[in-house]
Coordinates of C-alpha atoms and ligand atoms in Angstrom, one line a residue:
X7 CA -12.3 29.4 82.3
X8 CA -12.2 27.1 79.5
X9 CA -15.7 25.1 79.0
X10 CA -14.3 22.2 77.6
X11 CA -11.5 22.2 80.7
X12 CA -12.1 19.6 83.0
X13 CA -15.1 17.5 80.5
X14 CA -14.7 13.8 80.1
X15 CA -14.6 12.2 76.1
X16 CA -14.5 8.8 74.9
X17 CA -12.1 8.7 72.1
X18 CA -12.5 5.3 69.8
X19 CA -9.9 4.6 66.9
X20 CA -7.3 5.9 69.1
X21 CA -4.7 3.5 69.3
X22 CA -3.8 5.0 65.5
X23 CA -3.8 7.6 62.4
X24 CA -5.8 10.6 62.9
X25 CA -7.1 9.7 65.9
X26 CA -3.8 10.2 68.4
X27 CA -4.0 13.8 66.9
X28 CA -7.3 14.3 68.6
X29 CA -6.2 12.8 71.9
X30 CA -3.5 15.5 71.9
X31 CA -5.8 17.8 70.7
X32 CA -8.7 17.5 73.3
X33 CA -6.0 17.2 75.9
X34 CA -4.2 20.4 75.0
X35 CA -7.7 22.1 75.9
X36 CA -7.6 20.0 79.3
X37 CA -10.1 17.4 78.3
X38 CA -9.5 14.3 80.2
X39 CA -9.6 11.0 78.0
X40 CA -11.2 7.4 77.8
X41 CA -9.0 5.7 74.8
X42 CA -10.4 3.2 72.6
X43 CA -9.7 0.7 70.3
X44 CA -8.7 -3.2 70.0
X45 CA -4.4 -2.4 70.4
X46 CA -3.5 -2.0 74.2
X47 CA -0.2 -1.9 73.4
X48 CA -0.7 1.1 70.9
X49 CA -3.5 2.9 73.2
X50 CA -0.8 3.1 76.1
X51 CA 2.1 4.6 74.0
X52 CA -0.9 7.3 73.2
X53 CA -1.6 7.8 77.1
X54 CA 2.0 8.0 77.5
X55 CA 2.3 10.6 75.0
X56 CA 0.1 13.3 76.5
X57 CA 1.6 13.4 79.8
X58 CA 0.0 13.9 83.0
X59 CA -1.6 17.1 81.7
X60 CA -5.5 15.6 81.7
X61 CA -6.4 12.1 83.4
X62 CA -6.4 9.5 80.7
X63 CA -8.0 6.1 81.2
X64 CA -7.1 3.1 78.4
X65 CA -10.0 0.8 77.3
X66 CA -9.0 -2.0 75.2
X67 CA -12.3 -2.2 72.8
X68 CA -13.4 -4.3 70.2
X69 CA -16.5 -2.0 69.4
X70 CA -18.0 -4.6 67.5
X71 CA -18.3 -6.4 70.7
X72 CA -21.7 -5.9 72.7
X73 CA -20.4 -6.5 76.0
X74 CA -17.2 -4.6 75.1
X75 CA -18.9 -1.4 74.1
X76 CA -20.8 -1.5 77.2
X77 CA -17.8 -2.0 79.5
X78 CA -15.8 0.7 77.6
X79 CA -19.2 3.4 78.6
X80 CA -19.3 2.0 83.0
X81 CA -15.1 2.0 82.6
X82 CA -15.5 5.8 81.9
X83 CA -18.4 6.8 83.9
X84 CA -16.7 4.7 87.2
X85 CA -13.5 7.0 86.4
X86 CA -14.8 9.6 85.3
X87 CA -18.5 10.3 86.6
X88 CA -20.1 10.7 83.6
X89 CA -19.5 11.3 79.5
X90 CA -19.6 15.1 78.7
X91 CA -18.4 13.9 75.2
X92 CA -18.5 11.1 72.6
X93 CA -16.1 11.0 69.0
X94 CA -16.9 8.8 67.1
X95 CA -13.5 8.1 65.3
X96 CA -12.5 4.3 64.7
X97 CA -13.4 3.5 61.0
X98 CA -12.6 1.0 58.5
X99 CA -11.9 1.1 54.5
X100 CA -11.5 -1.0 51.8
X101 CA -10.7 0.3 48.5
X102 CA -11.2 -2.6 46.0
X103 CA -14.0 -3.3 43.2
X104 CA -17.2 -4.2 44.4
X105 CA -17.7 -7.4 43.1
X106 CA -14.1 -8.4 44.3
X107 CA -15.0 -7.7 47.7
X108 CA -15.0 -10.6 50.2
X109 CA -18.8 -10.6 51.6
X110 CA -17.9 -10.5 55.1
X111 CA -16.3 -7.4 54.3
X112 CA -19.4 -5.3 53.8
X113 CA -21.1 -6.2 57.9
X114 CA -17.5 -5.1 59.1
X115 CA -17.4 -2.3 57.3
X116 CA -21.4 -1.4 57.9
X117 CA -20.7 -2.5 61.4
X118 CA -17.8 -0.8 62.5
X119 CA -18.6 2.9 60.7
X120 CA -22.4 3.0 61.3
X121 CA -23.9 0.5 64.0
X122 CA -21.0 0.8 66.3
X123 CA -21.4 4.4 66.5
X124 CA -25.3 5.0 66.7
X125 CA -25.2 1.9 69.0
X126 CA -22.2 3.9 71.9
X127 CA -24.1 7.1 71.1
X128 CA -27.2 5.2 72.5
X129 CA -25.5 4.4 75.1
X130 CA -24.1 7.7 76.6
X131 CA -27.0 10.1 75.5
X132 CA -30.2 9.5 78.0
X133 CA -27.2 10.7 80.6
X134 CA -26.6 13.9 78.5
X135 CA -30.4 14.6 77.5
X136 CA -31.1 14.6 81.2
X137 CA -28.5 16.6 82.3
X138 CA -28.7 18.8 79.0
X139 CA -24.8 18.9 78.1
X140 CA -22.9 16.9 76.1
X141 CA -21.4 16.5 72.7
X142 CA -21.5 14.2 70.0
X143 CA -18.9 14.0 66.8
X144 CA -19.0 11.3 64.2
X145 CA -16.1 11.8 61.6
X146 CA -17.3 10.8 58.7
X147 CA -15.8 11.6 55.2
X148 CA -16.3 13.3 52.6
X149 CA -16.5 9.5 50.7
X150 CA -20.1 9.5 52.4
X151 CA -20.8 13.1 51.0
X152 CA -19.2 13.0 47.3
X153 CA -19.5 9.1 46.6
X154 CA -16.4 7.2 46.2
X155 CA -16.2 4.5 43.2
X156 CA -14.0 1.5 44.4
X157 CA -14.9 2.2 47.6
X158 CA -18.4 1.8 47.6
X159 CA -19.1 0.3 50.9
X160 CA -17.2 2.3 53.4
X161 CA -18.5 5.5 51.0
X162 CA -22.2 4.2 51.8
X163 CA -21.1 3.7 55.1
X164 CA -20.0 7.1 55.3
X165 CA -22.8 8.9 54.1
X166 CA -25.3 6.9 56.8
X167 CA -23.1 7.9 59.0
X168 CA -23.3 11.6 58.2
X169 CA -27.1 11.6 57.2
X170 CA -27.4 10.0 60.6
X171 CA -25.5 12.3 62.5
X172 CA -27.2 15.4 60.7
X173 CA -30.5 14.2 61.5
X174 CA -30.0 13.2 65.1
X175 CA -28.3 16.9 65.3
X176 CA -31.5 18.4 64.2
X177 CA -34.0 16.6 66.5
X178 CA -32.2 17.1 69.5
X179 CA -31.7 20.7 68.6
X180 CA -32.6 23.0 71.5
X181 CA -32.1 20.0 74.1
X182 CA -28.2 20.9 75.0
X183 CA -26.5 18.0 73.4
X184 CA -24.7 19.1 70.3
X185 CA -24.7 16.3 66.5
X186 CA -21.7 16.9 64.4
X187 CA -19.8 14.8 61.6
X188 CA -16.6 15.7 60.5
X189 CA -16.3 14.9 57.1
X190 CA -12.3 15.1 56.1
X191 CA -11.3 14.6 52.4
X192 CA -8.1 12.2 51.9
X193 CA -5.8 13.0 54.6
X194 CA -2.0 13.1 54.7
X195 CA 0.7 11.6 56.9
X196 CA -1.3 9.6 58.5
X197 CA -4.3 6.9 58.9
X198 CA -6.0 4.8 56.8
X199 CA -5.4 6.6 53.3
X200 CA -1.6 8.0 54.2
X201 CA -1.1 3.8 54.4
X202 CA -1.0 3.2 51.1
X203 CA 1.6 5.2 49.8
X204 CA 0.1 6.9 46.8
X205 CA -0.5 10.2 48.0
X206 CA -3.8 11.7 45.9
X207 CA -3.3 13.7 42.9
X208 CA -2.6 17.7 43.4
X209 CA -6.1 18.2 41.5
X210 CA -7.5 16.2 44.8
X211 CA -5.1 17.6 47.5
X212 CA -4.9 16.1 51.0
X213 CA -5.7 17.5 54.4
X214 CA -3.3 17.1 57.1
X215 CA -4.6 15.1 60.2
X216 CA -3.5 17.7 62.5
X217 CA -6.5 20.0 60.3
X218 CA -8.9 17.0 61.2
X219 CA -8.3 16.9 65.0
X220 CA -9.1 20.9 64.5
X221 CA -12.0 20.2 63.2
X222 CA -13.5 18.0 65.8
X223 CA -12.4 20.7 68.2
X224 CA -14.1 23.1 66.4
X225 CA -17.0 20.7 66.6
X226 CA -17.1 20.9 70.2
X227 CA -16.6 24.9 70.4
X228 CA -19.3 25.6 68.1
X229 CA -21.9 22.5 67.5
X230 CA -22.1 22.4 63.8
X231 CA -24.0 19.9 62.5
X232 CA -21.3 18.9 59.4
X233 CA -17.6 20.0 59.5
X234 CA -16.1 19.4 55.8
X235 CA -12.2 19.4 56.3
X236 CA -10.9 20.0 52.6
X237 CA -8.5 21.7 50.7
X238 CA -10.5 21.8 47.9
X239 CA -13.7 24.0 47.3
X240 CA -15.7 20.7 47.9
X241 CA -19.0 22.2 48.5
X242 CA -19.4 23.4 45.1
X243 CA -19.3 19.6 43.9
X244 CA -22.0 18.5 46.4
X245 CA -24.3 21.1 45.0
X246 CA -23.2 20.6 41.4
X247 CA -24.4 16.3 42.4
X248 CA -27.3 17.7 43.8
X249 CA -28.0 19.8 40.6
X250 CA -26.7 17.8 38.3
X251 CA -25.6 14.3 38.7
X252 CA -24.1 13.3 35.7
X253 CA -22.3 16.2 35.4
X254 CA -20.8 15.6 38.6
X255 CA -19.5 12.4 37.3
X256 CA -18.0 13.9 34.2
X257 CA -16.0 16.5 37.1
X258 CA -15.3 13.5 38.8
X259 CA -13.6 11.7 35.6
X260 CA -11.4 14.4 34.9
X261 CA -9.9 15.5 38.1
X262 CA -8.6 12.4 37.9
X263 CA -10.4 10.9 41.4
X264 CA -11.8 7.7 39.5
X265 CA -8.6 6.9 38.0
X266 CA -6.5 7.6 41.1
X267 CA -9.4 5.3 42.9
X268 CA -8.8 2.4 40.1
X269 CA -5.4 2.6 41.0
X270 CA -5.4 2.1 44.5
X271 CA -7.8 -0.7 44.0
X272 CA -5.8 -2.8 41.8
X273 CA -2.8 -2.1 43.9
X274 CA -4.9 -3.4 47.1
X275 CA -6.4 -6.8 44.6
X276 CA -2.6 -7.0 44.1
X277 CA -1.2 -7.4 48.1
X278 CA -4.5 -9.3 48.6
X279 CA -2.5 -12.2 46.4
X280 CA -5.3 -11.8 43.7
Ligands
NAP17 N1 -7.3 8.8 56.7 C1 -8.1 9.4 55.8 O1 -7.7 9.8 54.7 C2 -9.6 9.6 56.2 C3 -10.4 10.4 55.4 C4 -11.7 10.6 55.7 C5 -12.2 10.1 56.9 N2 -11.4 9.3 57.7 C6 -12.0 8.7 58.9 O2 -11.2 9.1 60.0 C7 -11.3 8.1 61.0 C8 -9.9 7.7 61.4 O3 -9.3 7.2 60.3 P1 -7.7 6.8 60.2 O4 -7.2 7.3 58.9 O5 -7.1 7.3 61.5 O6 -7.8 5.2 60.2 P2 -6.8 4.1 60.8 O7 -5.4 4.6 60.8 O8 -7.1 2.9 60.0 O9 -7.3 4.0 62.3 C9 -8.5 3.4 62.5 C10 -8.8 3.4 64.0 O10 -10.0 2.7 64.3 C11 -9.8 1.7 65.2 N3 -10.7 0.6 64.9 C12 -11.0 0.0 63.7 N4 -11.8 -1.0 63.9 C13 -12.1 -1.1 65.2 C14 -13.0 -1.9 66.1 N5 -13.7 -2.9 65.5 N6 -13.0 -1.7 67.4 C15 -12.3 -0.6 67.9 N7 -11.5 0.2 67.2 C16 -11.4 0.0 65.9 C17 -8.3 1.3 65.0 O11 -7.7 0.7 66.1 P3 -7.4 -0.8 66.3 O12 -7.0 -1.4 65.0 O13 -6.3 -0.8 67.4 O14 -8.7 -1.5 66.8 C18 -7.7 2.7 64.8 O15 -7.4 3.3 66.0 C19 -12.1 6.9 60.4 O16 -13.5 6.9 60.8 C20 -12.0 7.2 58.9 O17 -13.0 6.6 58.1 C21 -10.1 9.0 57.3

């Protein structure tokens, strides 16, 4: 039989973008699904969606919210039993210059893609540690593994995220609960970067989101600690900025990323009424 038949996963940002690909992903594989994020509405057309092929619970979920992030973890234990799974999905961006940024943007951001996560992930895990299961996946992006000018808070975000995640995957290695960030380049069709309507240059290329739900599938087959879901030989340019910095940049300048990036920005200051 299938080993991830039958396990129970809390899904958060699934009311929208990549994240409804997961659902149908896990599901496919017989997974059966706690739904989060703040949209009802949007969560139940996604539990709709899949059928009655796994059991599917909805959890509205501000996961900002304390008391909401703890109801969201006894809501899926009193259904389920327990948590054999956590992704880590819901995210939020904002392309725009730095020093444009409304303040209160930067805790949302720091907030929603890092505390949020370690803060359900310390929820759920005593349970796995002492049964030694369970499963951990934190997309990420490869923002948080490349930098990302005009995006420099949800890039830092990013990379805490993944630096978190790789860390927490090495010192629980051995104990039976598998770390893994899936770090996905710009994707297409859908979510956050799909949006805005400027798809990135062909020198950047997208991913589809379809290739990200596969990757947090393959996260649970194999326990990687870092997934990178890119059609673009994107390791090579994490070594070259680990080698060479400024070279990096120069690659950076004329693949056209910062440019494209400048864009998007002034196009966001624009909608903003700035
Ligand atoms: N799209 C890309 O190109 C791309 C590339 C690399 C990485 N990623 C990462 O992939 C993940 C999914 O991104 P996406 O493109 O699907 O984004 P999206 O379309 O903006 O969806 C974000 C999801 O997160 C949920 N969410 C946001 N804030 C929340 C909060 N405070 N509480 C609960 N849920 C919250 C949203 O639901 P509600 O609004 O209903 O709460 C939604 O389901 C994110 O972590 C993102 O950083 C995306």
């Amino acid at each position: 039989m299938d080993i991830l038949t039958s396990k129970c996963a809390i899904l958060t940002g699934a009311s929208h973008g990549i994240g409804p690909y997961i659902a149908r992903t896990l599901a496919s594989r017989g997974i059966n699904l706690a739904l989060a994020a703040r949209s009802g509405a949007e969560l139940e057309a996604v539990a709709e969606s899949l059928g009655d092929t796994v059991k599917v619970l909805v959890v509205p979920t501000d996961l900002n919210d304390a008391s909401q992030r703890q109801n969201l973890v006894i809501r899926t234990r009193q259904e389920f039993g327990r948590v054999d799974i956590l992704i880590n999905n819901a995210g939020l961006e904002e392309i725009i210059p730095f020093e444009e940024q409304r303040s209160e943007m930067i805790p949302s951001i720091i907030n929603t893609n890092v505390i949020a996560p370690m803060l359900l992930t310390h929820e759920v895990l005593p349970p796995m540690l002492a049964r030694g299961e369970g499963a951990i996946v934190n997309v990420a992006s490869l923002a948080g593994r490349t930098g990302m000018p005009f995006g420099a808070v949800y890039s830092g975000s990013k990379g805490a995220l993944a630096e978190w995640s790789i860390s927490l995957h090495a010192e629980l290695f051995g104990r039976g609960v598998s770390v893994s960030a899936v770090c996905p380049g710009f994707v297409s069709d859908e979510g956050m970067h799909a949006r805005k309507g400027t798809p990135a240059p062909r020198s950047l290329g997208e991913v589809s989101p379809q290739a990200v739900a596969d990757a947090v599938l393959l996260a649970l087959e194999t326990g990687h600690p870092e997934i990178l879901v890119s059609s673009r030989p994107i390791r090579l340019l994490m070594a070259l900025r680990a080698l060479a910095p400024r070279a990096a940049l120069a690659f950076a300048r004329r693949s056209g990323l910062i440019n494209y990036l400048k864009k998007l920005a002034s196009a966001n200051k624009k909608n903003h009424g700035d």
